[in-house]
mmCIF file of C-alpha atoms in Angstrom:
data_model
loop_
_atom_site.group_PDB
_atom_site.id
_atom_site.type_symbol
_atom_site.label_atom_id
_atom_site.label_comp_id
_atom_site.label_asym_id
_atom_site.label_seq_id
_atom_site.Cartn_x
_atom_site.Cartn_y
_atom_site.Cartn_z
ATOM 1 C CA MET B 1 2.164 -21.359 -105.292
ATOM 2 C CA SER B 2 0.540 -19.119 -107.931
ATOM 3 C CA ASN B 3 2.548 -17.754 -110.839
ATOM 4 C CA ARG B 4 2.062 -14.213 -109.502
ATOM 5 C CA ARG B 5 3.490 -15.058 -106.093
ATOM 6 C CA LEU B 6 6.366 -17.005 -107.631
ATOM 7 C CA LEU B 7 7.294 -13.991 -109.780
ATOM 8 C CA VAL B 8 7.083 -11.697 -106.750
ATOM 9 C CA LEU B 9 9.327 -14.048 -104.756
ATOM 10 C CA LEU B 10 11.936 -14.187 -107.527
ATOM 11 C CA ALA B 11 11.902 -10.397 -107.928
ATOM 12 C CA ILE B 12 12.406 -9.898 -104.187
ATOM 13 C CA LEU B 13 15.275 -12.382 -104.032
ATOM 14 C CA LEU B 14 17.000 -10.731 -106.991
ATOM 15 C CA ASN B 15 16.564 -7.249 -105.542
ATOM 16 C CA TYR B 16 17.663 -8.409 -102.090
ATOM 17 C CA GLY B 17 20.874 -9.750 -103.596
ATOM 18 C CA TYR B 18 21.419 -6.426 -105.308
ATOM 19 C CA LEU B 19 20.951 -4.547 -102.049
ATOM 20 C CA LEU B 20 23.463 -6.765 -100.263
ATOM 21 C CA ALA B 21 25.953 -6.128 -103.034
ATOM 22 C CA GLN B 22 25.858 -2.346 -102.629
ATOM 23 C CA PRO B 23 29.212 -0.832 -101.567
ATOM 24 C CA SER B 24 29.258 0.366 -97.960
ATOM 25 C CA SER B 25 31.338 3.439 -98.828
ATOM 26 C CA ALA B 26 29.011 4.794 -101.526
ATOM 27 C CA ALA B 27 28.968 8.548 -102.072
ATOM 28 C CA LEU B 28 25.966 10.572 -100.982
ATOM 29 C CA LEU B 29 23.345 10.343 -103.720
ATOM 30 C CA HIS B 30 20.355 12.602 -104.292
ATOM 31 C CA TYR B 31 17.022 11.077 -105.263
ATOM 32 C CA ASN B 32 13.928 13.064 -106.234
ATOM 33 C CA THR B 33 11.012 12.894 -108.636
ATOM 34 C CA ASP B 34 13.445 12.756 -111.575
ATOM 35 C CA GLN B 35 14.460 9.286 -110.356
ATOM 36 C CA GLY B 36 10.868 8.134 -109.806
ATOM 37 C CA LEU B 37 10.126 9.328 -106.259
ATOM 38 C CA SER B 38 6.434 10.220 -106.005
ATOM 39 C CA ASN B 39 7.093 13.622 -104.366
ATOM 40 C CA ASP B 40 10.083 15.612 -103.083
ATOM 41 C CA HIS B 41 8.452 16.401 -99.699
ATOM 42 C CA ILE B 42 9.604 13.498 -97.514
ATOM 43 C CA THR B 43 7.684 12.804 -94.305
ATOM 44 C CA SER B 44 9.133 9.492 -93.112
ATOM 45 C CA ILE B 45 11.576 6.695 -93.926
ATOM 46 C CA ALA B 46 11.702 3.086 -92.691
ATOM 47 C CA LYS B 47 13.633 -0.049 -93.623
ATOM 48 C CA ASP B 48 11.914 -3.429 -93.747
ATOM 49 C CA LYS B 49 13.430 -6.802 -92.850
ATOM 50 C CA LEU B 50 14.076 -7.572 -96.528
ATOM 51 C CA GLY B 51 16.349 -4.543 -96.865
ATOM 52 C CA PHE B 52 13.983 -2.314 -98.842
ATOM 53 C CA LEU B 53 13.618 1.356 -97.936
ATOM 54 C CA TRP B 54 10.105 2.743 -97.611
ATOM 55 C CA VAL B 55 9.718 6.476 -98.129
ATOM 56 C CA GLY B 56 6.597 8.401 -97.170
ATOM 57 C CA THR B 57 5.762 11.654 -98.927
ATOM 58 C CA VAL B 58 2.841 14.083 -99.055
ATOM 59 C CA ASN B 59 1.787 12.409 -102.304
ATOM 60 C CA GLY B 60 2.347 8.692 -102.116
ATOM 61 C CA LEU B 61 4.305 5.876 -100.513
ATOM 62 C CA ASN B 62 7.485 4.586 -102.159
ATOM 63 C CA ARG B 63 9.495 1.366 -101.910
ATOM 64 C CA PHE B 64 13.124 1.728 -102.971
ATOM 65 C CA ASP B 65 15.182 -1.322 -103.952
ATOM 66 C CA GLY B 66 18.483 0.501 -104.479
ATOM 67 C CA ARG B 67 17.725 1.273 -108.120
ATOM 68 C CA ASN B 68 14.036 1.951 -108.619
ATOM 69 C CA PHE B 69 11.050 3.339 -106.747
ATOM 70 C CA LYS B 70 7.752 1.475 -106.656
ATOM 71 C CA VAL B 71 4.967 3.958 -105.884
ATOM 72 C CA PHE B 72 1.828 3.155 -103.889
ATOM 73 C CA ARG B 73 -1.117 5.542 -104.081
ATOM 74 C CA HIS B 74 -4.698 5.610 -102.912
ATOM 75 C CA SER B 75 -7.368 4.409 -105.326
ATOM 76 C CA THR B 76 -11.089 4.832 -104.750
ATOM 77 C CA THR B 77 -11.723 1.604 -106.673
ATOM 78 C CA ASP B 78 -9.039 -0.559 -105.051
ATOM 79 C CA LYS B 79 -9.450 -1.677 -101.433
ATOM 80 C CA ASN B 80 -5.888 -3.032 -101.582
ATOM 81 C CA SER B 81 -4.531 0.513 -101.792
ATOM 82 C CA ILE B 82 -3.298 2.876 -99.098
ATOM 83 C CA PRO B 83 -6.036 4.965 -97.367
ATOM 84 C CA ASN B 84 -4.575 8.327 -98.409
ATOM 85 C CA ASN B 85 -1.575 9.709 -100.305
ATOM 86 C CA ASN B 86 -0.380 12.004 -97.502
ATOM 87 C CA ILE B 87 1.880 9.723 -95.454
ATOM 88 C CA ILE B 88 2.345 10.826 -91.826
ATOM 89 C CA GLY B 89 4.558 7.987 -90.612
ATOM 90 C CA ILE B 90 5.907 4.478 -91.306
ATOM 91 C CA THR B 91 6.716 1.976 -88.555
ATOM 92 C CA LEU B 92 8.254 -1.508 -88.812
ATOM 93 C CA ALA B 93 6.315 -3.911 -86.575
ATOM 94 C CA PRO B 94 7.933 -6.784 -84.640
ATOM 95 C CA ASP B 95 6.321 -9.282 -87.050
ATOM 96 C CA GLY B 96 7.854 -7.556 -90.094
ATOM 97 C CA TRP B 97 4.755 -5.776 -91.357
ATOM 98 C CA LEU B 98 4.876 -2.035 -92.002
ATOM 99 C CA TRP B 99 2.270 0.156 -90.346
ATOM 100 C CA VAL B 100 1.532 3.307 -92.323
ATOM 101 C CA ALA B 101 -0.231 6.319 -90.815
ATOM 102 C CA THR B 102 -1.937 8.614 -93.300
ATOM 103 C CA ASP B 103 -4.196 11.640 -93.401
ATOM 104 C CA PHE B 104 -7.129 9.233 -93.682
ATOM 105 C CA GLY B 105 -6.304 6.537 -91.157
ATOM 106 C CA LEU B 106 -4.041 3.503 -90.890
ATOM 107 C CA CYS B 107 -3.027 0.547 -92.977
ATOM 108 C CA LYS B 108 -0.406 -2.149 -92.718
ATOM 109 C CA ILE B 109 1.601 -3.666 -95.541
ATOM 110 C CA ASP B 110 3.186 -7.080 -95.934
ATOM 111 C CA PRO B 111 6.551 -6.084 -97.499
ATOM 112 C CA PHE B 112 6.954 -9.548 -99.032
ATOM 113 C CA TRP B 113 3.644 -9.969 -100.858
ATOM 114 C CA LEU B 114 2.732 -6.252 -100.813
ATOM 115 C CA ASP B 115 -0.727 -7.012 -99.444
ATOM 116 C CA ILE B 116 -2.357 -3.965 -97.835
ATOM 117 C CA GLU B 117 -4.826 -4.161 -94.942
ATOM 118 C CA ARG B 118 -6.718 -1.036 -93.927
ATOM 119 C CA ILE B 119 -7.316 -0.535 -90.212
ATOM 120 C CA THR B 120 -10.399 1.301 -88.973
ATOM 121 C CA ILE B 121 -10.292 3.808 -86.127
ATOM 122 C CA PRO B 122 -13.446 5.479 -84.711
ATOM 123 C CA GLU B 123 -12.908 8.692 -86.680
ATOM 124 C CA ASN B 124 -13.309 6.751 -89.955
ATOM 125 C CA ALA B 125 -16.958 6.025 -89.122
ATOM 126 C CA ASP B 126 -18.285 9.580 -89.546
ATOM 127 C CA THR B 127 -18.334 12.069 -92.412
ATOM 128 C CA LEU B 128 -16.081 14.632 -90.736
ATOM 129 C CA LYS B 129 -12.606 15.325 -92.058
ATOM 130 C CA ASN B 130 -10.933 14.089 -88.908
ATOM 131 C CA ASP B 131 -9.526 10.750 -90.038
ATOM 132 C CA ALA B 132 -5.784 11.308 -89.648
ATOM 133 C CA ALA B 133 -3.769 8.827 -87.594
ATOM 134 C CA THR B 134 -0.307 9.376 -86.143
ATOM 135 C CA PRO B 135 2.823 7.174 -86.427
ATOM 136 C CA VAL B 136 2.444 3.824 -84.674
ATOM 137 C CA ALA B 137 4.627 2.606 -81.810
ATOM 138 C CA PHE B 138 4.767 -0.902 -80.304
ATOM 139 C CA ASP B 139 4.892 -1.849 -76.632
ATOM 140 C CA SER B 140 6.729 -4.760 -75.007
ATOM 141 C CA LYS B 141 3.793 -7.094 -75.684
ATOM 142 C CA GLY B 142 3.751 -6.275 -79.398
ATOM 143 C CA MET B 143 0.582 -4.205 -79.202
ATOM 144 C CA ALA B 144 0.275 -1.193 -81.514
ATOM 145 C CA TRP B 145 -0.437 2.333 -80.268
ATOM 146 C CA THR B 146 -1.527 5.321 -82.314
ATOM 147 C CA THR B 147 -3.433 8.549 -81.757
ATOM 148 C CA GLY B 148 -6.332 10.051 -83.655
ATOM 149 C CA TRP B 149 -8.431 13.175 -83.608
ATOM 150 C CA SER B 150 -10.285 12.039 -80.495
ATOM 151 C CA GLY B 151 -7.714 10.181 -78.452
ATOM 152 C CA ILE B 152 -5.216 7.374 -77.922
ATOM 153 C CA TYR B 153 -5.778 3.885 -79.317
ATOM 154 C CA GLN B 154 -4.260 0.477 -78.641
ATOM 155 C CA LEU B 155 -4.668 -2.099 -81.412
ATOM 156 C CA ASP B 156 -4.127 -5.841 -81.576
ATOM 157 C CA PRO B 157 -1.966 -6.633 -84.662
ATOM 158 C CA GLN B 158 -3.500 -10.100 -84.869
ATOM 159 C CA THR B 159 -7.037 -8.804 -85.362
ATOM 160 C CA ASN B 160 -6.395 -5.156 -86.402
ATOM 161 C CA LYS B 161 -9.039 -4.184 -83.834
ATOM 162 C CA ILE B 162 -8.941 -1.501 -81.141
ATOM 163 C CA VAL B 163 -8.716 -3.091 -77.700
ATOM 164 C CA PHE B 164 -8.354 0.104 -75.659
ATOM 165 C CA SER B 165 -9.027 3.817 -76.152
ATOM 166 C CA HIS B 166 -8.587 6.957 -74.086
ATOM 167 C CA LYS B 167 -10.170 10.275 -75.026
ATOM 168 C CA THR B 168 -7.955 13.378 -75.036
ATOM 169 C CA ALA B 169 -8.642 17.091 -75.297
ATOM 170 C CA GLN B 170 -5.650 17.501 -77.616
ATOM 171 C CA ASN B 171 -6.265 16.379 -81.191
ATOM 172 C CA LEU B 172 -3.667 13.955 -82.569
ATOM 173 C CA PRO B 173 -1.461 14.083 -79.430
ATOM 174 C CA GLY B 174 1.245 12.005 -81.101
ATOM 175 C CA TYR B 175 1.376 13.833 -84.437
ATOM 176 C CA PHE B 176 5.057 14.806 -84.207
ATOM 177 C CA GLY B 177 6.213 11.535 -82.711
ATOM 178 C CA THR B 178 5.466 8.745 -80.251
ATOM 179 C CA ILE B 179 7.809 6.488 -78.300
ATOM 180 C CA ILE B 180 7.141 3.809 -75.696
ATOM 181 C CA ASP B 181 9.529 3.340 -72.770
ATOM 182 C CA GLU B 182 10.508 0.164 -70.891
ATOM 183 C CA LYS B 183 7.496 0.627 -68.584
ATOM 184 C CA ASP B 184 5.174 0.711 -71.607
ATOM 185 C CA ARG B 185 4.330 4.366 -71.028
ATOM 186 C CA ILE B 186 3.497 6.300 -74.198
ATOM 187 C CA TRP B 187 5.301 9.608 -74.799
ATOM 188 C CA MET B 188 3.651 11.809 -77.443
ATOM 189 C CA ILE B 189 4.405 15.171 -79.036
ATOM 190 C CA ASN B 190 1.933 17.725 -80.370
ATOM 191 C CA SER B 191 1.539 21.189 -78.804
ATOM 192 C CA GLY B 192 3.715 19.971 -75.957
ATOM 193 C CA LEU B 193 5.001 16.629 -74.701
ATOM 194 C CA ARG B 194 2.527 14.304 -72.991
ATOM 195 C CA ARG B 195 2.912 10.915 -71.340
ATOM 196 C CA PHE B 196 0.131 8.372 -71.028
ATOM 197 C CA ASP B 197 0.437 5.512 -68.538
ATOM 198 C CA PRO B 198 -1.908 2.629 -69.512
ATOM 199 C CA ALA B 199 -1.582 1.129 -66.024
ATOM 200 C CA THR B 200 -2.928 4.201 -64.213
ATOM 201 C CA LYS B 201 -4.748 5.894 -67.122
ATOM 202 C CA ASP B 202 -2.860 9.064 -66.187
ATOM 203 C CA LEU B 203 -2.154 11.579 -68.967
ATOM 204 C CA LYS B 204 0.440 14.202 -68.073
ATOM 205 C CA LEU B 205 1.466 17.375 -69.902
ATOM 206 C CA PHE B 206 5.048 18.278 -68.965
ATOM 207 C CA LYS B 207 5.764 21.906 -68.055
ATOM 208 C CA GLY B 208 9.425 21.831 -66.917
ATOM 209 C CA VAL B 209 11.076 22.144 -63.515
ATOM 210 C CA ASN B 210 11.846 25.856 -63.861
ATOM 211 C CA PRO B 211 8.780 28.148 -63.971
ATOM 212 C CA ARG B 212 10.885 30.788 -65.735
ATOM 213 C CA GLU B 213 11.667 28.353 -68.585
ATOM 214 C CA SER B 214 8.395 26.831 -69.703
ATOM 215 C CA PHE B 215 8.947 23.468 -71.351
ATOM 216 C CA SER B 216 5.334 23.285 -72.515
ATOM 217 C CA ASP B 217 5.781 26.578 -74.403
ATOM 218 C CA ALA B 218 9.067 25.497 -76.016
ATOM 219 C CA SER B 219 7.305 23.626 -78.857
ATOM 220 C CA SER B 220 8.731 20.117 -78.587
ATOM 221 C CA LEU B 221 9.577 18.559 -81.935
ATOM 222 C CA CYS B 222 11.059 15.169 -81.082
ATOM 223 C CA VAL B 223 11.483 12.760 -78.191
ATOM 224 C CA VAL B 224 13.960 9.868 -77.966
ATOM 225 C CA GLN B 225 15.127 7.320 -75.421
ATOM 226 C CA ASP B 226 18.838 6.499 -75.330
ATOM 227 C CA ASP B 227 20.463 3.123 -74.624
ATOM 228 C CA ALA B 228 20.569 3.889 -70.894
ATOM 229 C CA GLY B 229 16.810 4.510 -70.815
ATOM 230 C CA GLN B 230 17.144 8.291 -70.547
ATOM 231 C CA ILE B 231 14.400 10.370 -72.195
ATOM 232 C CA TRP B 232 15.439 13.454 -74.188
ATOM 233 C CA ALA B 233 13.308 16.050 -75.969
ATOM 234 C CA GLY B 234 14.245 18.493 -78.714
ATOM 235 C CA THR B 235 12.393 21.782 -79.196
ATOM 236 C CA TRP B 236 11.870 24.450 -81.834
ATOM 237 C CA PHE B 237 13.768 27.255 -80.131
ATOM 238 C CA ALA B 238 14.723 26.178 -76.573
ATOM 239 C CA GLY B 239 17.349 23.513 -77.165
ATOM 240 C CA ILE B 240 17.476 20.029 -75.634
ATOM 241 C CA TRP B 241 15.667 18.985 -72.453
ATOM 242 C CA LYS B 242 16.310 15.971 -70.222
ATOM 243 C CA TYR B 243 13.702 14.020 -68.274
ATOM 244 C CA LEU B 244 14.411 13.828 -64.522
ATOM 245 C CA PRO B 245 12.671 10.729 -63.077
ATOM 246 C CA GLU B 246 13.117 11.893 -59.491
ATOM 247 C CA LEU B 247 11.124 15.060 -60.251
ATOM 248 C CA ASP B 248 8.947 13.572 -62.993
ATOM 249 C CA GLU B 249 9.699 16.641 -65.104
ATOM 250 C CA PHE B 250 12.018 17.971 -67.796
ATOM 251 C CA ALA B 251 15.002 20.276 -67.271
ATOM 252 C CA LYS B 252 16.780 22.335 -69.897
ATOM 253 C CA THR B 253 20.345 21.252 -70.606
ATOM 254 C CA ASN B 254 23.431 23.311 -71.346
ATOM 255 C CA PHE B 255 26.026 21.162 -73.079
ATOM 256 C CA ALA B 256 28.437 24.037 -73.656
ATOM 257 C CA THR B 257 28.985 24.867 -69.999
ATOM 258 C CA CYS B 258 27.493 21.802 -68.240
ATOM 259 C CA GLN B 259 25.789 24.201 -65.838
ATOM 260 C CA ASN B 260 22.953 21.772 -65.223
ATOM 261 C CA PRO B 261 24.030 19.225 -62.577
ATOM 262 C CA ALA B 262 21.095 16.969 -63.540
ATOM 263 C CA LEU B 263 22.889 16.012 -66.754
ATOM 264 C CA GLY B 264 24.972 13.454 -64.902
ATOM 265 C CA PHE B 265 28.210 14.089 -66.794
#
């Protein structure tokens, strides 16, 4: 083992021990650029399997060990740097690597050795400023899914190559979030909530069960799946919506009065 890797290993073990020693009832602390964070505009946060927190900002990627921030930035002279400083999302992969979506494409990072591998999507091949990639999600087979300016992409983490693509009219359909359900269907948010089924190649834009309450116009912001497999969507100004499998649509919920019988409680 090289001296560099031995030093990295010792540093990680020491920091990991420090993280484990942190009190569970610590007060709420505020971290910003005064403490070494690269920027105060936070876009994403993820925790790796070593216990480190990774914080994405509009100007750099940060690794936090409980005391200090290590900042990663793009360098035009270093291929082992992130593709762009504007971090769109961070995802922990099943194998422990971190996939980072930026304004100029994807990369993945080995949190142990801090090696960075850039991943090419079709938009990177031209000279247009259309290279952004959206946060990655993983299906039941461990395959990675992301969206770009031109469509939806499936990538093999072993080769970092695209193995499937589907063109879409909507640019970056998963910009505000992507989840994958137990049927490996991809749910994506950007100018509405869409679902792509790789088995049928069907791409659906949800509009809502009630024509008087347009779900597609409600500006979805987030989509989650609960422990029971239920899909929920949050919107800018129209509250929370629940997916109804029997109708293959979303219905607006009313938690205060439980007026919607589709809630199930």
